[in-house]
Structure formats: C-alpha cells, structure tokens
C-alpha cells in the first residue's frame, strides 16, 4: 500500500524496518521529520552514517568501540583477574552503571538458542577460551540473561571452564526471572553482583 | 547519562527525540543499526535527507508533495465542486484509502486548540476562504477528527461557511468518538462518508 508520494513512502518503509516501529509509528515519525528542523534531521542522518562508518567491535572483548580496542580493555586500572561474560554490548553498559564491577568484560554476541539456530560456535566462545589461556583470569562471572537461553549458555560455559581450574560464578538471584538483564535497575543489578554464587552443575 | 562512546550515544540521543521513541527503544534501534547492513542504513539516512530536501506542501491544498502542487490538485478528474477539509496530510491518505471520495482536499494543518494556543489564524483557514471565493465549490465536507478540538474546528468553519451559501457537511457518526481519524478502518471511514449529515449550529 504505497499511500504517499515517492520519498515520503520510502522514508516510511525504511523506518518501518526498525525494531519496535510499526507502520503507524513509521508514519508518525515521517510526519514529524517533515515538519522538524532541517538541522536536526541532518544530525540524525549523520549520526546514522557515522555510527556505521566509525563504530566497530573491540578486538579483545567484542564490546562496541570507535577504536580497535574499547575504553574498558584499554583501561590499565581494571582488574584483569576478573572477567564478566555478557550476551550483548548493552549489558556492559547496564553493569557499568552499577559501579560494582571493576574487572573486564567478554561479550558473547548472544546466547545459545537452538530454536533460532544459535549454537556455541555462533558465539564468541572460542575468543573467550583464547583469552583465558594465559591464566591471568582467575574468576569468570557469567552475567547472561536470567532466562532459558541465558541459563543454558551459563551451564555450557561452566562445563567448559571448570576443568581449567577457573572459579566460575553466576549473578545472584534478585534479578527477576524471565526478564532481560538490560532492564534491571542499578540496585538490583548491584546486589546480584555482590551475591554472586558458585555454579554446581 | 552518557553511557556509550561518542557516536553511539549521539545516535541514541537523536533517536530518542523522535515521537514515540523512549530511551530504551532508542538504544534498541541504535544496536539494530550497529549490526544492520550498511547499505540499508545508508538508505534510511538518505531517505531522511531526501524528504527534507524534496518534500514541500502543496500550494493549493497544503498536502505533502514533491511538486509545487500535489497529485490530487493536479488531477483533472477530481470533482472541483466537492472539498473535503482535514486536519493533517495523513488524514488525506486515510480518506483516499476508502476510495469513497472523488473531490478535492484542504489541509488545515491542525485543529483549534486553545490549551496549546492554536487559534483559527494558525490554521490554513484564510487559504480555504480564498479557494472558496470563486464559487466553484458547492459542498464542503468537514472531516476533522471526532474529538473536542476537531468538533470545535468544525463548528467554527460551519459558522464561517454557511453565510456564503455553501452546503457544509460533517462525516457521519460511526467514527469512534474521542479517537483519531487516521486510525479508523476503511469500512468505518467509508460509511462515515456515505452518511455525512448537514450541520445545524
């Protein structure tokens, strides 16, 4: 249903491809753009292009970064003995907000999910093993989401890491089960860090 | 709270300015952009810029258009005796979808709303009067939203148009009261057109 003239419809179509933006929202945003300040729209268009041009993934931890290595991996004050494994880069931001954790991160790029065809080989688990090889890391904190896929990933990682003599822990309960880690408030997430427990598989 | 590195945060901030996009949605869209096809992101950025560069408002009816006059105003097959007055350009699209109406449109650019400080002079009412001056239009159908502001606008217009000897009608009930015209389904909106009634003020 191409209801609008050329470029307006193109914009609505492109906006409608974004996550959480349905056809009605896309139309509303497009009309907002039409009457918005040209300067502001240019800033949005530029931000979109710049992000694609300049942002890459940290070669060490997989976090988003404008450099080859992210600012956490470059920071010499972070504790290299403590490694926190998360699913997504946005989980790093959520944990940093608690100010509870001073170690380093490893971003898996997702969780094991057989239904969507995501297996261990699709995640950055091989890179994790390489990072752990030199023995500098003594504890791995698994901070995958407290849902089925996150738990499955935690169990899988624990089975791989235990034989290497590394202490493996999981964020404490306190996180609402079935939810998304990134939506937890700072206090809940901070307490979950403090009360992390060793995994018995 | 600037949680991300430079350009990622800039993109999140810009996206968060869009209507209906909160901070969490902005973050989700930004991460979608990060992992999306570069080609696709460029298409979105281009569509944003193009819309601002190429789309203007029709000099006759106020609808959005890439030309000085919109495709409806340029179409000689449309009935020039029948003029439908709407609040927004998206209402034109909603009515066109019903295929019930073969006349022309006039877009007011909003509705009378004293709380938001929108009075008759802020709408394209003077342009409407100019269009009606030559007597070609014999009926004006007022299709403002069936809410308080829309009704107030309809009453105001009726009082101005009646003394000019023009038949003034209002879309029939059938539209859910308190709602937005643009969300009505085709059948409801089509019936409302068929059953339009003369206004007695």
Coordinates of N, CA, C and O in Angstrom, one line a residue, chain A residues 56-78 89 92-94 96-97 102-105, chain B residues 1-9:
Chain A
X56 N 33.0 0.0 15.5 CA 33.3 -1.4 15.2 C 33.2 -2.2 16.6 O 32.8 -1.7 17.6
X57 N 33.6 -3.4 16.6 CA 33.6 -4.2 17.8 C 35.0 -4.4 18.3 O 36.0 -4.6 17.5
X58 N 35.2 -4.2 19.6 CA 36.5 -4.3 20.3 C 37.2 -5.7 19.9 O 36.5 -6.7 20.1
X59 N 38.4 -5.6 19.5 CA 39.0 -6.9 19.1 C 39.3 -7.8 20.2 O 39.5 -9.0 20.1
X60 N 39.3 -7.3 21.5 CA 39.5 -8.1 22.6 C 38.2 -8.7 23.2 O 38.0 -9.9 23.3
X61 N 37.3 -7.8 23.6 CA 36.1 -8.2 24.3 C 34.8 -8.3 23.5 O 33.8 -8.9 23.9
X62 N 34.8 -7.7 22.3 CA 33.6 -7.7 21.5 C 32.6 -6.6 21.8 O 31.6 -6.5 21.2
X63 N 33.0 -5.7 22.7 CA 32.1 -4.5 23.0 C 32.2 -3.6 21.8 O 33.1 -3.6 21.0
X64 N 31.2 -2.6 21.8 CA 31.2 -1.6 20.7 C 32.3 -0.6 21.0 O 32.5 -0.3 22.2
X65 N 32.9 -0.1 20.0 CA 34.1 0.8 20.2 C 34.3 1.6 19.0 O 34.1 1.2 17.9
X66 N 34.9 2.8 19.1 CA 35.3 3.6 18.0 C 36.8 3.3 17.7 O 37.3 3.8 16.7
X67 N 37.5 2.6 18.6 CA 38.9 2.2 18.4 C 39.0 0.7 18.2 O 38.0 0.0 18.3
X68 N 40.2 0.2 17.9 CA 40.3 -1.2 17.7 C 40.0 -1.9 19.0 O 39.5 -3.0 19.1
X69 N 40.4 -1.2 20.2 CA 40.1 -1.8 21.5 C 39.2 -0.8 22.2 O 39.4 0.4 22.1
X70 N 38.2 -1.3 23.0 CA 37.3 -0.4 23.7 C 37.9 0.3 24.9 O 39.0 -0.1 25.3
X71 N 37.2 1.2 25.4 CA 37.9 2.0 26.5 C 38.1 1.2 27.8 O 38.9 1.5 28.6
X72 N 37.3 0.1 28.0 CA 37.4 -0.7 29.2 C 38.7 -1.6 29.0 O 39.5 -1.7 29.9
X73 N 38.9 -2.2 27.8 CA 40.0 -3.0 27.6 C 41.3 -2.2 27.6 O 42.4 -2.7 27.9
X74 N 41.2 -0.9 27.2 CA 42.4 0.0 27.2 C 42.8 0.5 28.6 O 43.8 1.0 28.8
X75 N 41.8 0.4 29.6 CA 42.0 1.0 30.9 C 42.9 0.1 31.8 O 42.4 -1.0 32.2
X76 N 44.1 0.6 32.1 CA 45.0 -0.3 32.9 C 44.6 -0.5 34.4 O 45.1 -1.4 35.1
X77 N 43.6 0.3 34.8 CA 43.1 0.2 36.2 C 42.1 -0.9 36.4 O 41.8 -1.2 37.6
X78 N 41.6 -1.5 35.3 CA 40.6 -2.5 35.5 C 41.3 -3.8 35.9 O 42.4 -4.1 35.5
X89 N 26.6 -6.0 24.1 CA 27.3 -4.8 24.5 C 26.4 -4.0 25.4 O 26.9 -3.3 26.3
X92 N 26.9 -4.6 29.0 CA 28.1 -4.0 29.6 C 27.8 -2.6 30.2 O 28.1 -2.3 31.3
X93 N 27.0 -1.9 29.4 CA 26.5 -0.5 29.8 C 25.7 -0.6 31.1 O 25.9 0.1 32.1
X94 N 24.8 -1.6 31.2 CA 23.9 -1.8 32.3 C 24.8 -2.1 33.6 O 24.6 -1.6 34.7
X96 N 28.1 -1.5 34.0 CA 29.0 -0.3 34.3 C 28.2 0.7 35.2 O 28.8 1.3 36.0
X97 N 26.9 0.8 34.9 CA 26.1 1.8 35.6 C 26.0 1.5 37.1 O 25.8 2.4 37.9
X102 N 34.8 -3.9 38.7 CA 36.0 -3.2 38.2 C 36.9 -4.2 37.4 O 38.1 -3.9 37.2
X103 N 36.3 -5.3 37.0 CA 37.1 -6.2 36.2 C 36.9 -5.9 34.7 O 36.6 -4.8 34.3
X104 N 37.1 -6.9 33.9 CA 36.9 -6.7 32.4 C 35.7 -7.5 31.9 O 35.1 -8.3 32.6
X105 N 35.4 -7.4 30.6 CA 34.3 -8.0 30.0 C 34.6 -8.9 28.9 O 35.6 -8.8 28.2
Chain B
X1 N 23.0 10.9 31.2 CA 23.8 9.7 31.4 C 24.3 9.2 30.1 O 23.6 8.6 29.2
X2 N 25.6 9.6 29.8 CA 26.2 9.3 28.6 C 26.9 7.9 28.7 O 28.1 7.9 29.1
X3 N 26.2 6.9 28.5 CA 26.8 5.5 28.8 C 27.6 5.0 27.7 O 28.5 4.1 27.9
X4 N 27.5 5.5 26.5 CA 28.2 4.9 25.3 C 29.3 5.8 24.8 O 29.2 7.0 25.1
X5 N 30.2 5.3 24.1 CA 31.2 6.1 23.4 C 30.5 7.0 22.4 O 29.5 6.7 21.9
X6 N 31.2 8.1 22.1 CA 30.8 9.2 21.2 C 29.6 9.0 20.3 O 28.4 9.3 20.7
X7 N 29.8 8.5 19.1 CA 28.8 8.5 18.1 C 27.6 7.6 18.4 O 26.5 7.9 18.0
X8 N 27.8 6.5 19.2 CA 26.7 5.6 19.5 C 25.7 6.4 20.4 O 24.5 6.4 20.2
X9 N 26.3 7.1 21.4 CA 25.5 8.0 22.3 C 24.7 9.1 21.5 O 23.6 9.3 21.7

